[in-house]
Short mmCIF file of C-alpha atoms in Angstrom, two decimals:
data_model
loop_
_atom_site.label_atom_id
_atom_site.label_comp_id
_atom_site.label_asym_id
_atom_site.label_seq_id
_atom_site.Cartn_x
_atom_site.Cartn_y
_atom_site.Cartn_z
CA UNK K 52 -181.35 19.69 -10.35
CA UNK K 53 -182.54 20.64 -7.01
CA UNK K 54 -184.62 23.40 -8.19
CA UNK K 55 -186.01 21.08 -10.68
CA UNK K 56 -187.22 18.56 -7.72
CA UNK K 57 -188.50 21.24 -5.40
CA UNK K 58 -191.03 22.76 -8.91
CA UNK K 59 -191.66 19.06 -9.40
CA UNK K 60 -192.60 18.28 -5.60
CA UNK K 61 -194.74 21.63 -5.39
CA UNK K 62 -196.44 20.70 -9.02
CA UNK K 63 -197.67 17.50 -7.22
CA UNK K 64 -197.96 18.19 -3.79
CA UNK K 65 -199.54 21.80 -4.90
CA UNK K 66 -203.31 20.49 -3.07
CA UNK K 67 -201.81 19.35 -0.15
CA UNK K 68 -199.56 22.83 0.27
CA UNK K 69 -202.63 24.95 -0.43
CA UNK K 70 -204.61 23.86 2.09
CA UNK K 71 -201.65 23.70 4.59
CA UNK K 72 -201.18 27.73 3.61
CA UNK K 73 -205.10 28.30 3.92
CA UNK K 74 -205.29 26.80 7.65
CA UNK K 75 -201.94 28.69 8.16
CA UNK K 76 -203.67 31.82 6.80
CA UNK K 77 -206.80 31.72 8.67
CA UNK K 78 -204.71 30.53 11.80
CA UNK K 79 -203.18 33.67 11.30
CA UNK K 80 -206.12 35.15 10.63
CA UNK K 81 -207.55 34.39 13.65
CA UNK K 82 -205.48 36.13 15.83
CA UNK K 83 -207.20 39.50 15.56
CA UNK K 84 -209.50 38.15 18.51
CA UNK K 85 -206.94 38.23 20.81
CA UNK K 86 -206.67 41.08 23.51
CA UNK K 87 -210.20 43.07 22.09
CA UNK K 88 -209.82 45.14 24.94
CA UNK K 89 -206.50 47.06 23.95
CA UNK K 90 -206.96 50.46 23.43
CA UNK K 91 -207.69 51.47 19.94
CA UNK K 92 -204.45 53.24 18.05
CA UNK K 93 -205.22 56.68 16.73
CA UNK K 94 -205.03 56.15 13.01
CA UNK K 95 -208.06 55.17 10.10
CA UNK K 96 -211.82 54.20 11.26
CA UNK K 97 -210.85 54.79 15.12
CA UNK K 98 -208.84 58.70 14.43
CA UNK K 99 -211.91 60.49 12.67
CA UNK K 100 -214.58 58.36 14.58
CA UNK K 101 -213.70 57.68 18.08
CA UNK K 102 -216.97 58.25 19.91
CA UNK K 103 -218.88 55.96 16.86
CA UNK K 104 -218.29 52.61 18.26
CA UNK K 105 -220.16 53.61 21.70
CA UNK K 106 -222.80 55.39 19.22
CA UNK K 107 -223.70 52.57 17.12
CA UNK K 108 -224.30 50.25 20.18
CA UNK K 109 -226.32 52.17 22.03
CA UNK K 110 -229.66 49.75 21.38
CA UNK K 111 -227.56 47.03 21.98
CA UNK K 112 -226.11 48.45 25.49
CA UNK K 113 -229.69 50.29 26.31
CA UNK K 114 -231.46 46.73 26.24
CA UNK K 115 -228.85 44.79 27.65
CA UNK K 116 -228.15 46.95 31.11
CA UNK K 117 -232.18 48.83 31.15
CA UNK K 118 -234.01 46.11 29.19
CA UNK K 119 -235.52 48.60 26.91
CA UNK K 120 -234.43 50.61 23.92
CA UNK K 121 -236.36 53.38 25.35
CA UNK K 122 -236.15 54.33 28.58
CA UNK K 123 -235.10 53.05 32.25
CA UNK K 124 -237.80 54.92 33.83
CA UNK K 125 -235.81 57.81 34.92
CA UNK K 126 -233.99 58.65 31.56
CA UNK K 127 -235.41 58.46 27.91
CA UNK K 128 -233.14 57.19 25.43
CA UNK K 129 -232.97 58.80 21.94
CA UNK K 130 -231.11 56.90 19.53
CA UNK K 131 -229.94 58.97 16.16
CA UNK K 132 -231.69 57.93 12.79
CA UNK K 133 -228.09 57.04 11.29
CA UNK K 134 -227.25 54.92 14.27
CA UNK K 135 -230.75 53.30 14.83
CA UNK K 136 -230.38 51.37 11.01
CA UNK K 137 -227.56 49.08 12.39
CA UNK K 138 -229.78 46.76 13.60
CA UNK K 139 -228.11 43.35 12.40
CA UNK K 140 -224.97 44.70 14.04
CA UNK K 141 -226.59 45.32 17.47
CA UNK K 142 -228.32 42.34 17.11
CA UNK K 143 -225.28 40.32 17.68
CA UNK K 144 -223.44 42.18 20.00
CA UNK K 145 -226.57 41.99 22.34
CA UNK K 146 -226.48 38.01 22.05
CA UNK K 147 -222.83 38.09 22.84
CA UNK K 148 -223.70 40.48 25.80
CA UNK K 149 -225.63 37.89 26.97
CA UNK K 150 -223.36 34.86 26.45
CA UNK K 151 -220.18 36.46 27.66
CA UNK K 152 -221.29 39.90 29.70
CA UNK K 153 -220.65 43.04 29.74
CA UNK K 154 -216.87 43.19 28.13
CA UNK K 155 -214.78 44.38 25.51
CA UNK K 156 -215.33 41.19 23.81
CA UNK K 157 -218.87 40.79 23.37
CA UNK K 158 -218.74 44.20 22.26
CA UNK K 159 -216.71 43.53 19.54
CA UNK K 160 -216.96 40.08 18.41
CA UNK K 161 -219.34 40.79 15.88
CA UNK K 162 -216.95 42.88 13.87
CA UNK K 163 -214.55 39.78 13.86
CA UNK K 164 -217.33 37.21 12.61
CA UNK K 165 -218.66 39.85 9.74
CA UNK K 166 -214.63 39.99 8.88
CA UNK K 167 -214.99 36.29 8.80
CA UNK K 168 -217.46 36.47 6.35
CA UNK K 169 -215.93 39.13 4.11
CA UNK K 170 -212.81 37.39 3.80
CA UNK K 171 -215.09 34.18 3.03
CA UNK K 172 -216.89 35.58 -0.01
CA UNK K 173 -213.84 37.72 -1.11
CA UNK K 174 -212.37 34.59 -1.82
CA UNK K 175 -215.36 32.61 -3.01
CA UNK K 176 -215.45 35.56 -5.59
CA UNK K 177 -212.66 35.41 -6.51
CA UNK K 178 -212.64 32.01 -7.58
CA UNK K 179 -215.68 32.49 -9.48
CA UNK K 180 -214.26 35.32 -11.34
CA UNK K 181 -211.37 33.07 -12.04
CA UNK K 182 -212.96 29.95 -13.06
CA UNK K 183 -215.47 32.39 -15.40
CA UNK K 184 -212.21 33.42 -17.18
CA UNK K 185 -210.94 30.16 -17.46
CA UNK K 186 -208.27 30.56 -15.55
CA UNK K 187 -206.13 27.79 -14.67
CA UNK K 188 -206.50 26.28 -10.84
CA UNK K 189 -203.02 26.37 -10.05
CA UNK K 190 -203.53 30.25 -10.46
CA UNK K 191 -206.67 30.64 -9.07
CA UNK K 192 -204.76 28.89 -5.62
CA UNK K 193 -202.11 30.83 -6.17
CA UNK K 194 -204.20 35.03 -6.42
CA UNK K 195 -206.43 33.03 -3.45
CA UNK K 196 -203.64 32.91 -1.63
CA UNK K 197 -202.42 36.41 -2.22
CA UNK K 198 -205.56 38.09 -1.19
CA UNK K 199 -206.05 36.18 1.55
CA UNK K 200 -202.51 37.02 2.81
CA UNK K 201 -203.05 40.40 1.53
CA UNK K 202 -206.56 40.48 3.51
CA UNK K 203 -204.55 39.10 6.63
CA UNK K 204 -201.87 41.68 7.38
CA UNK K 205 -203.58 44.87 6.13
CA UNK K 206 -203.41 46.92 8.92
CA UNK K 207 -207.36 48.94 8.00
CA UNK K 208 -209.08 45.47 7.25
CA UNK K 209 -207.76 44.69 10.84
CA UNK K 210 -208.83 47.48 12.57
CA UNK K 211 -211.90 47.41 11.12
CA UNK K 212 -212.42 44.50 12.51
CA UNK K 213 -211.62 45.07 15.59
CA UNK K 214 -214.23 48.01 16.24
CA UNK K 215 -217.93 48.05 16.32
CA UNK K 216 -218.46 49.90 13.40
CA UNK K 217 -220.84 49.65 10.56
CA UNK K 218 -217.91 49.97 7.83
CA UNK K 219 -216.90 46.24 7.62
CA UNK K 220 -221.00 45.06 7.47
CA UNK K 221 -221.33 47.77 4.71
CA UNK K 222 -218.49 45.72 2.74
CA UNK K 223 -219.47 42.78 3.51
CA UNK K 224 -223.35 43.32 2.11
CA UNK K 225 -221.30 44.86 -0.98
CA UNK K 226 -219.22 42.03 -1.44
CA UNK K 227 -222.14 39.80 -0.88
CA UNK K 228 -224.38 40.97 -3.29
CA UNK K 229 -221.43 41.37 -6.31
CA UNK K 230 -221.41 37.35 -5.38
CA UNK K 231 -224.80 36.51 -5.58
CA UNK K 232 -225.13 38.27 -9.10
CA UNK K 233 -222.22 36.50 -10.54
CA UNK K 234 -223.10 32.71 -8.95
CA UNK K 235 -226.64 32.71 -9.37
CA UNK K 236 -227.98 31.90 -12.95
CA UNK K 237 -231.91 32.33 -12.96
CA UNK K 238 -232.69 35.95 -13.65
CA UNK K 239 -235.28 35.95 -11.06
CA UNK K 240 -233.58 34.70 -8.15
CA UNK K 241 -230.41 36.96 -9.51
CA UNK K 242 -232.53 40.15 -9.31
CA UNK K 243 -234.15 39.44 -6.59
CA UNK K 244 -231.56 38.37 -4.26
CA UNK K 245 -229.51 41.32 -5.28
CA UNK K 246 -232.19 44.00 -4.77
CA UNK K 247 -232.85 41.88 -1.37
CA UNK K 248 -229.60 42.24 -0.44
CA UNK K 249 -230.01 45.84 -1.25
CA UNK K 250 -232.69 46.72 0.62
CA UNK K 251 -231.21 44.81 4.18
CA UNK K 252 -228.35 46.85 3.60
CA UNK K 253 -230.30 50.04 3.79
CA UNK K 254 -232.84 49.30 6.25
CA UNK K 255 -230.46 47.02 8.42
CA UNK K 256 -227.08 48.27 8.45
CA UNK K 257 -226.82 52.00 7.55
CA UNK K 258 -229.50 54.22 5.49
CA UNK K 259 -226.57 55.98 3.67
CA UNK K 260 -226.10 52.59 1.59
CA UNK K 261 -228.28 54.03 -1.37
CA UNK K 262 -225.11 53.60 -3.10
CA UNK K 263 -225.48 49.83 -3.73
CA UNK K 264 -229.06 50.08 -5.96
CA UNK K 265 -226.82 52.51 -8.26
CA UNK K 266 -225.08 49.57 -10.33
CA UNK K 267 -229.30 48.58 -11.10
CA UNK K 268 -229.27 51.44 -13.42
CA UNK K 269 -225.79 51.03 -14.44
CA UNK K 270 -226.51 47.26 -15.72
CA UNK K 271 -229.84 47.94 -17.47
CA UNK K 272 -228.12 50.88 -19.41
CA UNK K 273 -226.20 48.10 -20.45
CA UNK K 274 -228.18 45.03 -20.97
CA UNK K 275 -230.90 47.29 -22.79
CA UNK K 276 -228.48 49.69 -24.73
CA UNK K 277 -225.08 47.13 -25.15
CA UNK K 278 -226.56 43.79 -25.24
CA UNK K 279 -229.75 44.18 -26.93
CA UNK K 280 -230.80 42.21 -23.98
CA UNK K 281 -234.59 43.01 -23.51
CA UNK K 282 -235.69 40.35 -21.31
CA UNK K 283 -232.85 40.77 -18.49
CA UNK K 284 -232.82 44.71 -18.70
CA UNK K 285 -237.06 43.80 -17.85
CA UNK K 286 -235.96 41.90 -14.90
CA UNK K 287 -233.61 44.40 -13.51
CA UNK K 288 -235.94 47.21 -13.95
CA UNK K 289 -238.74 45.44 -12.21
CA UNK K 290 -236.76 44.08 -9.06
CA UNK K 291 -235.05 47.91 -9.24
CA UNK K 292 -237.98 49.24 -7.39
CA UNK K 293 -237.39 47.13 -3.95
CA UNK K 294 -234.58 49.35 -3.20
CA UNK K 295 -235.80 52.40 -4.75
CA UNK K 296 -239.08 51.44 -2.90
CA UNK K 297 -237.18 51.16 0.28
CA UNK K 298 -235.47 54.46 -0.11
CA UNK K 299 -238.22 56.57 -0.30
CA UNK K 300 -240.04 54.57 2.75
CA UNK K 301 -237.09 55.61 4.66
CA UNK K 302 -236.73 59.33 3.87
CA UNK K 303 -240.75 59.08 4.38
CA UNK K 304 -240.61 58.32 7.73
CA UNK K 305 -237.63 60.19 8.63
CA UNK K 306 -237.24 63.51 6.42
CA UNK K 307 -234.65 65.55 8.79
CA UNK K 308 -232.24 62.98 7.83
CA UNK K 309 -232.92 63.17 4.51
CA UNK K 310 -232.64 67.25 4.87
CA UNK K 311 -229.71 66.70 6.59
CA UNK K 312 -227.66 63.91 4.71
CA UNK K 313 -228.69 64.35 1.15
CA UNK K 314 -229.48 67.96 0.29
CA UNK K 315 -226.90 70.85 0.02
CA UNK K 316 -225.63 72.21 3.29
CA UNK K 317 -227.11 76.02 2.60
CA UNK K 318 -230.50 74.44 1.24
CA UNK K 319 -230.57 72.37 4.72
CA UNK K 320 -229.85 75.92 6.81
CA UNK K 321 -232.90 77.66 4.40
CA UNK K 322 -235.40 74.97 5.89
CA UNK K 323 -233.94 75.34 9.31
CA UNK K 324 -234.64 79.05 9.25
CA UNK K 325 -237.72 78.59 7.41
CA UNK K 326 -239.57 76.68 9.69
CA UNK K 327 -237.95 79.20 12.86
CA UNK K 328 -239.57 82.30 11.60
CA UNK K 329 -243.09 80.11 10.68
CA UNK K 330 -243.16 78.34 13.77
CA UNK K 331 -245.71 79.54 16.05
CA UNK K 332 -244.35 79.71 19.65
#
């Protein structure tokens, strides 16, 4: 009888306890901004990257202390082509360098508020996934409420996190753009959002993210081949080329890292040698 009472007060109350457990949650949440400045432990992003997170801030930390991204007029600063894409990243941390100083916190903040935001449209997927299957929305509460608990004690969502690192913006343009193509329902502001998205990914965050325009080809195969649906497989193909576009701007303006990232190893150590013994000294 007891049992039966506490199903019947959780059936009614279920609203009310949901949001308790989301505030609860985030509360919980939350706490990853506490003590920023603790050293980082030796295991996932911050074992096989430790010297990244100074790396990727170096425009960030170059205009904040010399006011240039350049130089200080003693020293030139040369910033690599792989770290010089995370712009939106060092964006940030140079306003919170400004706000708060020169600390372990502005340094890092940002990689709390893009966690924010992954955890935000994680969920917000979800649901949409969820309501598209016509799930019920005492379920839907109830898998919200297991990711986002899930989301909240998993020890590499944390520590990425918790380090300036390009890794949790990379996920969170991923996540973003899988949203945006499920929410939005005119084909044209569908594709072009998503190829938008695509493109600030590339250009903004890291130049490795080629990765996200391959689901474009994957989805005209099958709106063209599967679904006998002309018109959409048109719209994909035609807002395809603003990544594709994008891609070969980059490698255009900056072939070593195209040499060095994207062709075979051996092939890369050819050109090397090639251009040695045809260089005139």
């Amino acid at each position: 009888m007891n049992l039966f009472k506490i199903k019947k007060f959780i059936r009614n109350n279920f609203d009310i306890i949901f949001k308790c457990l989301i505030i609860l949650l985030f509360a919980f949440f939350l706490l990853r901004v506490f003590w920023l400045d603790a050293d980082l432990p030796s295991y996932g992003l911050s074992y096989y990257m430790p010297i990244d997170e100074g790396l990727y801030s170096k425009m960030s930390l170059n205009l904040f202390n010399s006011h240039s991204l350049y130089n200080n007029g003693n020293v030139s600063f040369y910033t690599a082509p792989s770290y010089r894409t995370n712009i939106i990243g060092n964006l940030l941390q140079f306003i919170f360098l400004n706000l708060t100083g020169d600390n372990y916190y502005s340094f890092r903040m940002p990689s709390i508020i893009f966690s924010i935001l992954l955890l935000f449209f994680t969920l917000k997927t979800i649901k949409l996934i969820c309501n598209r299957n016509c799930v019920s929305d005492i379920k839907t509460k109830i898998i919200i409420l297991a990711v986002f608990f899930f989301m909240s004690i998993d020890f590499q969502y944390l520590l990425a996190s918790r380090i300036f690192e390009n890794s949790i913006l990379r996920a969170l343009f991923l996540i973003m753009t899988y949203y945006f193509y499920l929410k939005i329902e005119s084909l044209n502001k569908k594709y072009f959002i998503t190829s938008f998205l695509c493109v600030c990914s590339i250009f903004f965050v890291y130049f490795s993210n080629v990765f996200v325009a391959v689901p474009f080809f994957v989805i005209i195969i099958i709106k063209l081949f599967i679904e006998k649906n002309k018109i959409e497989a048109k719209q994909i193909f035609k807002y395809s080329f603003c990544p594709i576009f994008s891609i070969l701007v980059f490698f255009s303006l900056s072939p070593p890292v195209f040499y060095s990232y994207f062709l075979p190893q051996h092939f890369h150590l050819y050109i090397q040698l090639h251009l040695l013994l045809h260089t005139r000294i």
